[in-house]
PDB file of C-alpha atoms and ligand atoms in Angstrom:
ATOM      1  CA  MET A 197       9.603  26.110 -19.416  1.00 92.00           C
ATOM      2  CA  LYS A 198      10.289  23.429 -17.166  1.00 92.00           C
ATOM      3  CA  LYS A 199      10.834  19.496 -17.603  1.00 94.00           C
ATOM      4  CA  CYS A 200       8.193  16.894 -16.851  1.00 96.00           C
ATOM      5  CA  ILE A 201       9.680  14.083 -14.537  1.00 97.00           C
ATOM      6  CA  ILE A 202       7.552  11.570 -16.527  1.00 96.00           C
ATOM      7  CA  CYS A 203       7.722  12.209 -20.254  1.00 95.00           C
ATOM      8  CA  ASN A 204      11.119  14.239 -19.520  1.00 94.00           C
ATOM      9  CA  THR A 205       9.956  16.786 -22.054  1.00 94.00           C
ATOM     10  CA  GLU A 206      10.282  20.331 -21.750  1.00 95.00           C
ATOM     11  CA  LYS A 207       7.155  22.119 -21.368  1.00 96.00           C
ATOM     12  CA  GLU A 208       5.303  25.530 -20.700  1.00 96.00           C
ATOM     13  CA  ASP A 209       4.741  26.501 -17.337  1.00 95.00           C
ATOM     14  CA  ASP A 210       0.999  26.129 -17.546  1.00 95.00           C
ATOM     15  CA  GLU A 211       1.099  22.651 -19.194  1.00 96.00           C
ATOM     16  CA  PHE A 212       1.625  21.647 -15.537  1.00 97.00           C
ATOM     17  CA  ASN A 213      -0.775  20.824 -12.585  1.00 94.00           C
ATOM     18  CA  ILE A 214      -0.637  19.414  -9.270  1.00 95.00           C
ATOM     19  CA  GLU A 215       0.395  15.547  -9.112  1.00 96.00           C
ATOM     20  CA  HIS A 216      -0.536  14.131  -5.578  1.00 96.00           C
ATOM     21  CA  VAL A 217       2.395  11.614  -5.204  1.00 97.00           C
ATOM     22  CA  ILE A 218      -0.064   9.097  -3.548  1.00 97.00           C
ATOM     23  CA  PRO A 219      -3.274   9.675  -4.627  1.00 96.00           C
ATOM     24  CA  GLU A 220      -5.780  12.405  -2.933  1.00 94.00           C
ATOM     25  CA  SER A 221      -8.475  10.034  -2.940  1.00 93.00           C
ATOM     26  CA  ALA A 222      -6.275   7.622  -0.614  1.00 95.00           C
ATOM     27  CA  GLY A 223      -5.411  10.171   1.775  1.00 95.00           C
ATOM     28  CA  GLY A 224      -2.494  11.652   0.125  1.00 96.00           C
ATOM     29  CA  SER A 225      -1.550  15.201   0.406  1.00 96.00           C
ATOM     30  CA  PHE A 226       2.296  15.332  -0.707  1.00 97.00           C
ATOM     31  CA  GLU A 227       2.026  17.292  -3.887  1.00 97.00           C
ATOM     32  CA  ILE A 228       4.190  18.075  -6.462  1.00 97.00           C
ATOM     33  CA  ASP A 229       4.619  20.242  -9.855  1.00 96.00           C
ATOM     34  CA  THR A 230       6.944  18.457 -12.000  1.00 96.00           C
ATOM     35  CA  VAL A 231       4.384  16.200 -13.799  1.00 97.00           C
ATOM     36  CA  CYS A 232       2.801  17.487 -17.004  1.00 97.00           C
ATOM     37  CA  GLU A 233      -1.145  17.405 -17.226  1.00 96.00           C
ATOM     38  CA  LYS A 234      -1.045  14.593 -19.694  1.00 96.00           C
ATOM     39  CA  CYS A 235       1.179  12.473 -17.960  1.00 96.00           C
ATOM     40  CA  ASN A 236      -1.009  13.322 -14.746  1.00 94.00           C
ATOM     41  CA  SER A 237      -4.218  12.226 -16.318  1.00 94.00           C
ATOM     42  CA  LEU A 238      -2.360   9.240 -17.881  1.00 93.00           C
ATOM     43  CA  PHE A 239      -1.815   8.045 -14.125  1.00 89.00           C
ATOM     44  CA  GLY A 240      -5.346   8.890 -13.261  1.00 87.00           C
ATOM     45  CA  SER A 241      -6.730   6.672 -15.755  1.00 90.00           C
ATOM     46  CA  THR A 242      -4.095   3.732 -15.340  1.00 92.00           C
ATOM     47  CA  ILE A 243      -1.963   3.260 -12.085  1.00 95.00           C
ATOM     48  CA  ASP A 244      -3.874   5.458  -9.715  1.00 95.00           C
ATOM     49  CA  ASN A 245      -7.485   3.902 -10.816  1.00 93.00           C
ATOM     50  CA  ASN A 246      -6.059   0.437 -10.720  1.00 92.00           C
ATOM     51  CA  PHE A 247      -4.746   1.138  -7.101  1.00 94.00           C
ATOM     52  CA  LEU A 248      -8.053   2.916  -5.789  1.00 93.00           C
ATOM     53  CA  ASP A 249      -9.766   0.070  -7.365  1.00 87.00           C
ATOM     54  CA  ASN A 250      -8.178  -2.586  -5.750  1.00 84.00           C
ATOM     55  CA  PHE A 251      -9.996  -4.948  -2.800  1.00 73.00           C
ATOM     56  CA  PHE A 252      -7.130  -4.200  -0.102  1.00 77.00           C
ATOM     57  CA  VAL A 253      -6.874  -0.596  -0.927  1.00 86.00           C
ATOM     58  CA  LYS A 254     -10.731  -0.084  -0.291  1.00 83.00           C
ATOM     59  CA  VAL A 255     -10.281  -1.990   2.969  1.00 75.00           C
ATOM     60  CA  TYR A 256      -7.960   0.654   4.365  1.00 82.00           C
ATOM     61  CA  LEU A 257      -9.942   3.492   2.652  1.00 86.00           C
ATOM     62  CA  SER A 258     -12.807   2.296   4.678  1.00 78.00           C
ATOM     63  CA  LYS A 259     -11.058   1.531   7.977  1.00 77.00           C
ATOM     64  CA  PHE A 260      -9.487   5.229   8.025  1.00 84.00           C
ATOM     65  CA  ASP A 261     -13.063   6.448   6.648  1.00 85.00           C
ATOM     66  CA  ILE A 262     -11.164   8.182   3.883  1.00 90.00           C
ATOM     67  CA  LYS A 263     -14.012   9.150   1.049  1.00 87.00           C
ATOM     68  CA  ASN A 264     -13.808   9.981  -2.412  1.00 83.00           C
ATOM     69  CA  LYS A 265     -14.244  13.062  -4.220  1.00 81.00           C
ATOM     70  CA  LYS A 266     -18.119  12.597  -4.370  1.00 85.00           C
ATOM     71  CA  GLY A 267     -17.891  11.939  -0.365  1.00 86.00           C
ATOM     72  CA  LYS A 268     -18.494   8.125  -0.811  1.00 82.00           C
ATOM     73  CA  LEU A 269     -16.470   5.457   0.842  1.00 79.00           C
ATOM     74  CA  PRO A 270     -15.813   2.757  -1.718  1.00 77.00           C
ATOM     75  CA  LYS A 271     -18.073  -0.510  -1.899  1.00 69.00           C
ATOM     76  CA  LEU A 272     -16.284  -3.507  -0.478  1.00 58.00           C
ATOM     77  CA  TRP A 273     -17.830  -6.506  -1.218  1.00 46.00           C
ATOM     78  CA  PRO A 274     -19.289  -6.071  -5.261  1.00 37.00           C
ATOM     79  CA  LYS A 275     -17.718  -9.448  -5.687  1.00 39.00           C
ATOM     80  CA  LEU A 276     -19.222 -11.443  -3.091  1.00 39.00           C
ATOM     81  CA  PRO A 277     -22.858 -13.432  -2.717  1.00 37.00           C
ATOM     82  CA  THR A 278     -23.349 -10.999  -0.003  1.00 36.00           C
ATOM     83  CA  ARG A 279     -23.992  -8.086  -1.777  1.00 33.00           C
ATOM     84  CA  LYS A 280     -27.577  -8.242  -1.191  1.00 38.00           C
ATOM     85  CA  ASN A 281     -27.848  -8.410   2.292  1.00 38.00           C
ATOM     86  CA  PRO A 282     -25.724  -5.340   3.492  1.00 35.00           C
ATOM     87  CA  LYS A 283     -26.187  -6.391   7.018  1.00 37.00           C
ATOM     88  CA  ILE A 284     -22.981  -8.204   7.381  1.00 39.00           C
ATOM     89  CA  LYS A 285     -19.707  -6.552   7.778  1.00 44.00           C
ATOM     90  CA  GLY A 286     -16.010  -7.321   7.831  1.00 50.00           C
ATOM     91  CA  ILE A 287     -14.255  -7.225  11.030  1.00 52.00           C
ATOM     92  CA  PRO A 288     -10.566  -6.461  11.094  1.00 56.00           C
ATOM     93  CA  GLN A 289      -8.469  -9.216  12.502  1.00 57.00           C
ATOM     94  CA  TYR A 290      -5.354  -8.510  14.634  1.00 60.00           C
ATOM     95  CA  ASN A 291      -2.704 -11.155  16.390  1.00 60.00           C
ATOM     96  CA  PRO A 292      -2.742 -10.307  19.907  1.00 58.00           C
ATOM     97  CA  TYR A 293       0.984 -10.722  20.054  1.00 62.00           C
ATOM     98  CA  ASN A 294       2.157  -8.130  17.778  1.00 61.00           C
ATOM     99  CA  ASN A 295      -1.190  -6.276  16.731  1.00 59.00           C
ATOM    100  CA  GLN A 296      -0.438  -6.945  13.056  1.00 63.00           C
ATOM    101  CA  PHE A 297      -3.047  -7.158  10.575  1.00 61.00           C
ATOM    102  CA  GLN A 298      -3.902 -10.861   9.811  1.00 59.00           C
ATOM    103  CA  GLY A 299      -6.841 -10.587   7.544  1.00 56.00           C
ATOM    104  CA  TRP A 300     -11.173  -9.720   7.894  1.00 53.00           C
ATOM    105  CA  LYS A 301     -13.473 -12.014   9.624  1.00 53.00           C
ATOM    106  CA  TYR A 302     -16.392 -12.170   7.748  1.00 48.00           C
ATOM    107  CA  ASN A 303     -18.858 -13.742   9.747  1.00 45.00           C
ATOM    108  CA  SER A 304     -17.355 -16.913   9.557  1.00 44.00           C
ATOM    109  CA  ALA A 305     -15.272 -16.113   6.155  1.00 46.00           C
ATOM    110  CA  ILE A 306     -11.570 -15.303   6.597  1.00 44.00           C
ATOM    111  CA  ILE A 307     -10.026 -13.277   3.837  1.00 45.00           C
ATOM    112  CA  ASP A 308      -6.285 -13.605   4.395  1.00 44.00           C
ATOM    113  CA  LEU A 309      -3.613 -11.453   2.914  1.00 44.00           C
ATOM    114  CA  ASN A 310      -1.902 -13.929   0.438  1.00 45.00           C
ATOM    115  CA  GLY A 311      -4.811 -13.179  -1.753  1.00 42.00           C
ATOM    116  CA  SER A 312      -7.278 -16.492  -1.234  1.00 42.00           C
ATOM    117  CA  LYS A 313     -10.527 -16.588   0.633  1.00 44.00           C
ATOM    118  CA  HIS A 314     -11.848 -19.450   2.813  1.00 47.00           C
ATOM    119  CA  LEU A 315     -14.752 -19.895   4.892  1.00 52.00           C
ATOM    120  CA  VAL A 316     -13.981 -21.687   7.726  1.00 49.00           C
ATOM    121  CA  PHE A 317     -16.930 -22.977  10.126  1.00 50.00           C
ATOM    122  CA  ASP A 318     -16.862 -24.229  13.826  1.00 47.00           C
ATOM    123  CA  SER A 319     -19.896 -26.432  13.622  1.00 50.00           C
ATOM    124  CA  GLU A 320     -22.602 -27.491  11.317  1.00 52.00           C
ATOM    125  CA  ASP A 321     -24.987 -24.800  12.811  1.00 57.00           C
ATOM    126  CA  GLU A 322     -22.895 -22.106  12.378  1.00 56.00           C
ATOM    127  CA  ILE A 323     -22.734 -23.260   8.405  1.00 56.00           C
ATOM    128  CA  ASP A 324     -26.485 -22.891   8.351  1.00 57.00           C
ATOM    129  CA  ASP A 325     -26.573 -19.587  10.096  1.00 60.00           C
ATOM    130  CA  VAL A 326     -23.656 -18.218   7.679  1.00 56.00           C
ATOM    131  CA  LEU A 327     -25.197 -19.646   4.337  1.00 55.00           C
ATOM    132  CA  ARG A 328     -28.505 -18.117   5.270  1.00 55.00           C
ATOM    133  CA  ASP A 329     -27.172 -14.925   5.576  1.00 55.00           C
ATOM    134  CA  PHE A 330     -25.633 -14.720   2.627  1.00 48.00           C
ATOM    135  CA  SER A 331     -28.627 -15.917   0.670  1.00 48.00           C
ATOM    136  CA  ASP A 332     -31.169 -14.124   2.607  1.00 48.00           C
ATOM    137  CA  THR A 333     -33.826 -16.938   2.178  1.00 48.00           C
ATOM    138  CA  GLU A 334     -35.333 -19.408   4.149  1.00 54.00           C
ATOM    139  CA  LEU A 335     -33.850 -22.029   1.644  1.00 53.00           C
ATOM    140  CA  ASP A 336     -32.835 -25.485   3.429  1.00 59.00           C
ATOM    141  CA  LYS A 337     -29.043 -25.667   4.096  1.00 55.00           C
ATOM    142  CA  ASP A 338     -28.443 -28.506   0.874  1.00 61.00           C
ATOM    143  CA  GLU A 339     -30.146 -26.018  -1.394  1.00 59.00           C
ATOM    144  CA  ILE A 340     -28.005 -22.993  -0.058  1.00 52.00           C
ATOM    145  CA  ARG A 341     -24.885 -25.046  -0.321  1.00 53.00           C
ATOM    146  CA  GLU A 342     -25.843 -26.224  -3.941  1.00 54.00           C
ATOM    147  CA  LYS A 343     -27.028 -22.497  -5.016  1.00 47.00           C
ATOM    148  CA  PHE A 344     -23.928 -20.814  -4.135  1.00 45.00           C
ATOM    149  CA  TYR A 345     -21.123 -23.603  -3.914  1.00 46.00           C
ATOM    150  CA  ASN A 346     -21.932 -26.243  -6.193  1.00 40.00           C
ATOM    151  CA  GLY A 347     -21.091 -28.437  -3.965  1.00 37.00           C
ATOM    152  CA  ASP A 348     -17.878 -27.732  -3.336  1.00 39.00           C
ATOM    153  CA  TYR A 349     -18.100 -27.934   0.478  1.00 38.00           C
ATOM    154  CA  LEU A 350     -15.737 -30.169   2.194  1.00 36.00           C
ATOM    155  CA  GLU A 351     -17.031 -32.101   5.236  1.00 37.00           C
ATOM    156  CA  GLU A 352     -14.079 -33.410   6.445  1.00 33.00           C
ATOM    157  CA  HIS A 353     -12.102 -29.852   6.978  1.00 31.00           C
ATOM    158  CA  GLN A 354     -15.095 -27.812   7.671  1.00 35.00           C
ATOM    159  CA  GLU A 355     -13.994 -25.653   4.818  1.00 39.00           C
ATOM    160  CA  LEU A 356     -15.209 -23.955   1.952  1.00 39.00           C
ATOM    161  CA  PRO A 357     -12.801 -22.541  -0.534  1.00 39.00           C
ATOM    162  CA  ILE A 358     -14.013 -19.637  -2.665  1.00 40.00           C
ATOM    163  CA  ASN A 359     -12.200 -19.096  -6.065  1.00 36.00           C
ATOM    164  CA  TRP A 360     -11.603 -15.500  -5.410  1.00 39.00           C
ATOM    165  CA  ILE A 361      -8.318 -14.086  -5.623  1.00 46.00           C
ATOM    166  CA  ILE A 362      -7.281 -10.760  -4.739  1.00 53.00           C
ATOM    167  CA  LYS A 363      -4.023  -9.212  -6.626  1.00 67.00           C
ATOM    168  CA  LEU A 364      -1.776  -6.831  -4.967  1.00 78.00           C
ATOM    169  CA  ASP A 365      -0.059  -5.758  -8.491  1.00 86.00           C
ATOM    170  CA  ASP A 366      -2.265  -2.739  -8.502  1.00 90.00           C
ATOM    171  CA  LEU A 367       0.055  -1.845  -5.030  1.00 92.00           C
ATOM    172  CA  PHE A 368       3.196  -2.723  -6.496  1.00 94.00           C
ATOM    173  CA  PHE A 369       2.908  -0.441  -9.690  1.00 96.00           C
ATOM    174  CA  GLU A 370       1.304   2.076  -7.385  1.00 97.00           C
ATOM    175  CA  ALA A 371       4.201   2.170  -5.437  1.00 97.00           C
ATOM    176  CA  ILE A 372       6.952   2.205  -8.415  1.00 97.00           C
ATOM    177  CA  LYS A 373       5.092   5.385  -9.186  1.00 98.00           C
ATOM    178  CA  ILE A 374       5.540   6.782  -5.539  1.00 98.00           C
ATOM    179  CA  ALA A 375       9.236   5.597  -5.544  1.00 98.00           C
ATOM    180  CA  TYR A 376      10.145   7.321  -8.672  1.00 98.00           C
ATOM    181  CA  GLU A 377       8.313  10.818  -8.057  1.00 98.00           C
ATOM    182  CA  PHE A 378       9.941  10.533  -4.381  1.00 98.00           C
ATOM    183  CA  ALA A 379      13.546  10.128  -5.707  1.00 98.00           C
ATOM    184  CA  SER A 380      13.095  12.759  -8.180  1.00 97.00           C
ATOM    185  CA  TYR A 381      11.849  15.233  -5.567  1.00 97.00           C
ATOM    186  CA  VAL A 382      14.461  14.687  -2.900  1.00 96.00           C
ATOM    187  CA  ILE A 383      17.481  14.292  -5.303  1.00 96.00           C
ATOM    188  CA  GLY A 384      16.252  16.578  -8.331  1.00 94.00           C
ATOM    189  CA  ASP A 385      16.979  16.967 -12.093  1.00 92.00           C
ATOM    190  CA  ASP A 386      20.166  14.865 -11.675  1.00 95.00           C
ATOM    191  CA  TYR A 387      17.896  11.588 -11.026  1.00 97.00           C
ATOM    192  CA  LEU A 388      16.357  11.692 -14.134  1.00 96.00           C
ATOM    193  CA  ASP A 389      19.410  10.478 -16.098  1.00 96.00           C
ATOM    194  CA  ASP A 390      20.012   7.410 -13.557  1.00 97.00           C
ATOM    195  CA  SER A 391      19.234   4.031 -15.416  1.00 97.00           C
ATOM    196  CA  PHE A 392      16.748   2.845 -12.743  1.00 98.00           C
ATOM    197  CA  ALA A 393      15.054   6.374 -13.732  1.00 98.00           C
ATOM    198  CA  VAL A 394      14.792   5.652 -17.223  1.00 97.00           C
ATOM    199  CA  GLU A 395      13.365   2.057 -16.623  1.00 97.00           C
ATOM    200  CA  PHE A 396      10.479   3.530 -14.173  1.00 97.00           C
ATOM    201  CA  ARG A 397       9.814   6.371 -16.486  1.00 97.00           C
ATOM    202  CA  ASP A 398       9.225   3.559 -19.161  1.00 97.00           C
ATOM    203  CA  ILE A 399       7.081   1.255 -16.884  1.00 96.00           C
ATOM    204  CA  LEU A 400       4.971   4.446 -15.575  1.00 96.00           C
ATOM    205  CA  LEU A 401       4.028   5.410 -19.329  1.00 95.00           C
ATOM    206  CA  ASN A 402       3.622   1.977 -20.510  1.00 95.00           C
ATOM    207  CA  SER A 403       2.413   0.229 -17.499  1.00 93.00           C
ATOM    208  CA  SER A 404      -0.124  -2.018 -19.223  1.00 92.00           C
ATOM    209  CA  LYS A 405       2.752  -3.424 -21.077  1.00 95.00           C
ATOM    210  CA  TYR A 406       4.149  -4.579 -17.593  1.00 95.00           C
ATOM    211  CA  ASN A 407       3.496  -7.460 -15.403  1.00 90.00           C
ATOM    212  CA  MET A 408       4.449  -8.317 -11.864  1.00 87.00           C
ATOM    213  CA  GLU A 409       7.693 -10.250 -12.911  1.00 89.00           C
ATOM    214  CA  ASP A 410       8.862  -7.194 -14.653  1.00 93.00           C
ATOM    215  CA  ILE A 411       8.739  -5.060 -11.862  1.00 94.00           C
ATOM    216  CA  GLU A 412       9.508  -7.359  -8.557  1.00 90.00           C
ATOM    217  CA  LYS A 413      13.332  -7.084  -9.161  1.00 94.00           C
ATOM    218  CA  TYR A 414      13.171  -3.580  -7.706  1.00 95.00           C
ATOM    219  CA  PHE A 415      11.477  -4.665  -4.552  1.00 93.00           C
ATOM    220  CA  PHE A 416      13.865  -5.133  -1.754  1.00 86.00           C
ATOM    221  CA  ASN A 417      10.973  -6.471   0.203  1.00 80.00           C
ATOM    222  CA  PHE A 418       7.137  -6.143   0.992  1.00 81.00           C
ATOM    223  CA  ASP A 419       5.779  -6.656   4.441  1.00 78.00           C
ATOM    224  CA  CYS A 420       2.511  -5.798   6.437  1.00 74.00           C
ATOM    225  CA  GLU A 421       3.723  -3.796   9.388  1.00 76.00           C
ATOM    226  CA  GLU A 422       2.746  -0.801  11.546  1.00 77.00           C
ATOM    227  CA  SER A 423       5.157   2.376  11.211  1.00 75.00           C
ATOM    228  CA  PRO A 424       6.654   3.377  14.054  1.00 74.00           C
ATOM    229  CA  PHE A 425       5.462   6.721  13.866  1.00 77.00           C
ATOM    230  CA  ASP A 426       2.114   7.960  15.769  1.00 76.00           C
ATOM    231  CA  GLY A 427      -0.694   9.647  13.630  1.00 85.00           C
ATOM    232  CA  THR A 428       0.634   8.645  10.166  1.00 90.00           C
ATOM    233  CA  LEU A 429      -1.645   7.592   7.443  1.00 94.00           C
ATOM    234  CA  HIS A 430       1.470   7.167   4.758  1.00 96.00           C
ATOM    235  CA  SER A 431       5.262   7.516   4.814  1.00 94.00           C
ATOM    236  CA  ILE A 432       8.000   7.660   2.093  1.00 95.00           C
ATOM    237  CA  PHE A 433      11.748   7.427   3.357  1.00 93.00           C
ATOM    238  CA  LEU A 434      14.521   8.089   0.641  1.00 95.00           C
ATOM    239  CA  MET A 435      17.429   5.911   2.537  1.00 92.00           C
ATOM    240  CA  ARG A 436      21.028   4.475   1.893  1.00 89.00           C
ATOM    241  CA  VAL A 437      20.978   0.778   2.131  1.00 87.00           C
ATOM    242  CA  ASP A 438      24.318  -0.587   1.929  1.00 86.00           C
ATOM    243  CA  GLU A 439      25.460   0.469  -1.906  1.00 89.00           C
ATOM    244  CA  SER A 440      21.914   1.235  -2.786  1.00 93.00           C
ATOM    245  CA  LEU A 441      19.399   4.228  -2.428  1.00 95.00           C
ATOM    246  CA  VAL A 442      16.237   2.737  -1.772  1.00 95.00           C
ATOM    247  CA  VAL A 443      12.602   4.328  -1.116  1.00 96.00           C
ATOM    248  CA  SER A 444      10.728   2.880   1.309  1.00 93.00           C
ATOM    249  CA  ILE A 445       6.761   3.222   1.426  1.00 95.00           C
ATOM    250  CA  SER A 446       4.368   2.589   4.308  1.00 93.00           C
ATOM    251  CA  LEU A 447       0.674   2.874   2.829  1.00 94.00           C
ATOM    252  CA  PHE A 448      -2.250   3.005   5.259  1.00 91.00           C
ATOM    253  CA  ASN A 449       0.174   2.132   8.126  1.00 87.00           C
ATOM    254  CA  CYS A 450       0.393  -1.281   7.100  1.00 82.00           C
ATOM    255  CA  PHE A 451       1.609  -2.353   3.897  1.00 85.00           C
ATOM    256  CA  VAL A 452       5.544  -1.485   3.424  1.00 89.00           C
ATOM    257  CA  PHE A 453       7.529  -1.503   0.399  1.00 91.00           C
ATOM    258  CA  SER A 454      11.086  -0.961  -0.156  1.00 93.00           C
ATOM    259  CA  ILE A 455      12.306  -0.059  -3.818  1.00 95.00           C
ATOM    260  CA  GLU A 456      15.836  -0.034  -5.113  1.00 96.00           C
ATOM    261  CA  VAL A 457      15.568   3.196  -7.000  1.00 97.00           C
ATOM    262  CA  SER A 458      19.348   3.701  -7.868  1.00 97.00           C
ATOM    263  CA  LYS A 459      22.702   2.196  -7.159  1.00 97.00           C
ATOM    264  CA  ASN A 460      24.524   5.799  -7.298  1.00 96.00           C
ATOM    265  CA  LEU A 461      25.219   7.101  -4.092  1.00 94.00           C
ATOM    266  CA  ASN A 462      26.560  10.448  -5.228  1.00 94.00           C
ATOM    267  CA  LEU A 463      23.109  11.451  -5.940  1.00 95.00           C
ATOM    268  CA  VAL A 464      22.704  12.596  -2.405  1.00 93.00           C
ATOM    269  CA  SER A 465      25.300  14.231  -0.111  1.00 90.00           C
ATOM    270  CA  ASP A 466      27.704  12.226   1.657  1.00 87.00           C
ATOM    271  CA  ASN A 467      26.198  13.017   5.375  1.00 86.00           C
ATOM    272  CA  LEU A 468      22.670  12.226   4.183  1.00 86.00           C
ATOM    273  CA  PHE A 469      21.449   9.127   6.249  1.00 85.00           C
ATOM    274  CA  GLY A 470      17.641   9.723   4.820  1.00 88.00           C
ATOM    275  CA  TYR A 471      14.975  12.180   3.604  1.00 92.00           C
ATOM    276  CA  PHE A 472      11.624  11.129   5.556  1.00 91.00           C
ATOM    277  CA  LEU A 473       8.128  12.518   4.729  1.00 94.00           C
ATOM    278  CA  LEU A 474       5.328  11.793   6.919  1.00 93.00           C
ATOM    279  CA  ASN A 475       1.663  12.251   5.414  1.00 96.00           C
ATOM    280  CA  ASN A 476      -0.330  12.408   8.877  1.00 94.00           C
ATOM    281  CA  LEU A 477      -3.876  11.465   9.532  1.00 93.00           C
ATOM    282  CA  ASP A 478      -5.031  15.015   9.709  1.00 93.00           C
ATOM    283  CA  GLY A 479      -3.544  15.534   6.282  1.00 93.00           C
ATOM    284  CA  SER A 480      -0.358  17.743   7.115  1.00 95.00           C
ATOM    285  CA  ILE A 481       2.931  16.578   5.807  1.00 95.00           C
ATOM    286  CA  SER A 482       6.211  16.603   8.027  1.00 92.00           C
ATOM    287  CA  GLU A 483       9.564  16.387   6.213  1.00 92.00           C
ATOM    288  CA  TYR A 484      12.632  15.654   7.581  1.00 89.00           C
ATOM    289  CA  ASN A 485      15.928  15.822   6.229  1.00 87.00           C
ATOM    290  CA  VAL A 486      18.022  13.257   8.743  1.00 85.00           C
ATOM    291  CA  THR A 487      21.960  13.779   8.414  1.00 84.00           C
ATOM    292  CA  LYS A 488      24.392  11.355  10.143  1.00 79.00           C
ATOM    293  CA  ASP A 489      25.233  13.973  12.347  1.00 76.00           C
ATOM    294  CA  SER A 490      21.809  14.577  13.732  1.00 74.00           C
ATOM    295  CA  LEU A 491      21.536  10.991  14.409  1.00 68.00           C
ATOM    296  CA  LYS A 492      24.748  11.024  16.361  1.00 69.00           C
ATOM    297  CA  ILE A 493      22.800  14.069  18.327  1.00 65.00           C
ATOM    298  CA  VAL A 494      19.759  11.724  18.837  1.00 65.00           C
ATOM    299  CA  GLU A 495      22.114   8.738  20.243  1.00 67.00           C
ATOM    300  CA  LEU A 496      23.735  10.926  22.757  1.00 60.00           C
ATOM    301  CA  TYR A 497      20.339  12.516  23.881  1.00 62.00           C
ATOM    302  CA  ASN A 498      18.873   9.009  24.056  1.00 65.00           C
ATOM    303  CA  ARG A 499      21.866   7.943  26.265  1.00 62.00           C
ATOM    304  CA  LEU A 500      21.937  10.959  28.416  1.00 59.00           C
ATOM    305  CA  LYS A 501      18.151  10.139  28.868  1.00 59.00           C
ATOM    306  CA  SER A 502      19.156   6.529  29.818  1.00 60.00           C
ATOM    307  CA  LYS A 503      21.519   7.921  32.321  1.00 52.00           C
ATOM    308  CA  GLU A 504      23.999   5.892  30.816  1.00 51.00           C
ATOM    309  CA  ASN A 505      27.686   6.545  31.228  1.00 47.00           C
ATOM    310  CA  ILE A 506      28.947   8.822  28.084  1.00 43.00           C
ATOM    311  CA  ASN A 507      32.404   8.277  26.449  1.00 45.00           C
ATOM    312  CA  MET A 508      32.968  11.654  24.939  1.00 40.00           C
ATOM    313  CA  ASP A 509      35.854  10.213  22.799  1.00 41.00           C
ATOM    314  CA  MET A 510      33.110   7.907  20.587  1.00 37.00           C
ATOM    315  CA  MET A 511      31.160  10.933  19.674  1.00 34.00           C
TER     316      MET A 511
HETATM  317 ZN1  LIG B 691       4.578  14.418 -18.991  1.00 92.08          ZN
END
């Protein structure tokens, strides 16, 4: 007998199966065995499924060439008028100064990270080219514009907004699941009675009853930045941040979520700085239990390397 960390019920060992903390279809290879089959399949059809179906997740599955169980890459553009024309592909755009991902250039269209999509053109000729690509016909430009955009074209700004919203909610719900399962894995059964854990379980079991406003209070921040670890696809850290325990999750080496998972610092040892798990690109997992002492050793090593004078009293 053991306890399922989701439904909080004692069950026979054979009622449990392998749970991937980050979905396997998203390249996740970190597994736990403390989620019962019933809860596992509930996630499969709700939180994990919505996550894998999210536009941005599909973009990154394509970028990293992560195929689903049938060996296929996700279809990226089912909702765009370009589905008839498979020749058109999105090109990722990076800020040349900090190399951060900015959005996707789709011929002349930019899909930006705040969830709206705009077509931006440099010239009248370019408008015609792009619209002709979209339509795959030889209609004249006015007919094409009318056909696809109902005259919404703004001459003045050379910009054609399309009402097409990309929701990031699916990623936030998945992040709650990952944070809760990881905190339970690192801390153990003691975490299950924590007030945050009780709330997270309810969110995970009844996700359709919750919306973004209900869960955003747990998020310290959400950002897009590259992980400092080379060769990493995903990473999960549990750390002390001031008076809280925080799980920081990096997905696809881009989306970074930091989630408060407890205010009870006694759940981890006094000497713990953080527990790090790296899901490497080759599918292997690296785990690091970083103590405050080992941080001091790293500090000393770095200073030796930089040939700084070392004042031993400081150590
Ligand atoms: Zn369960």
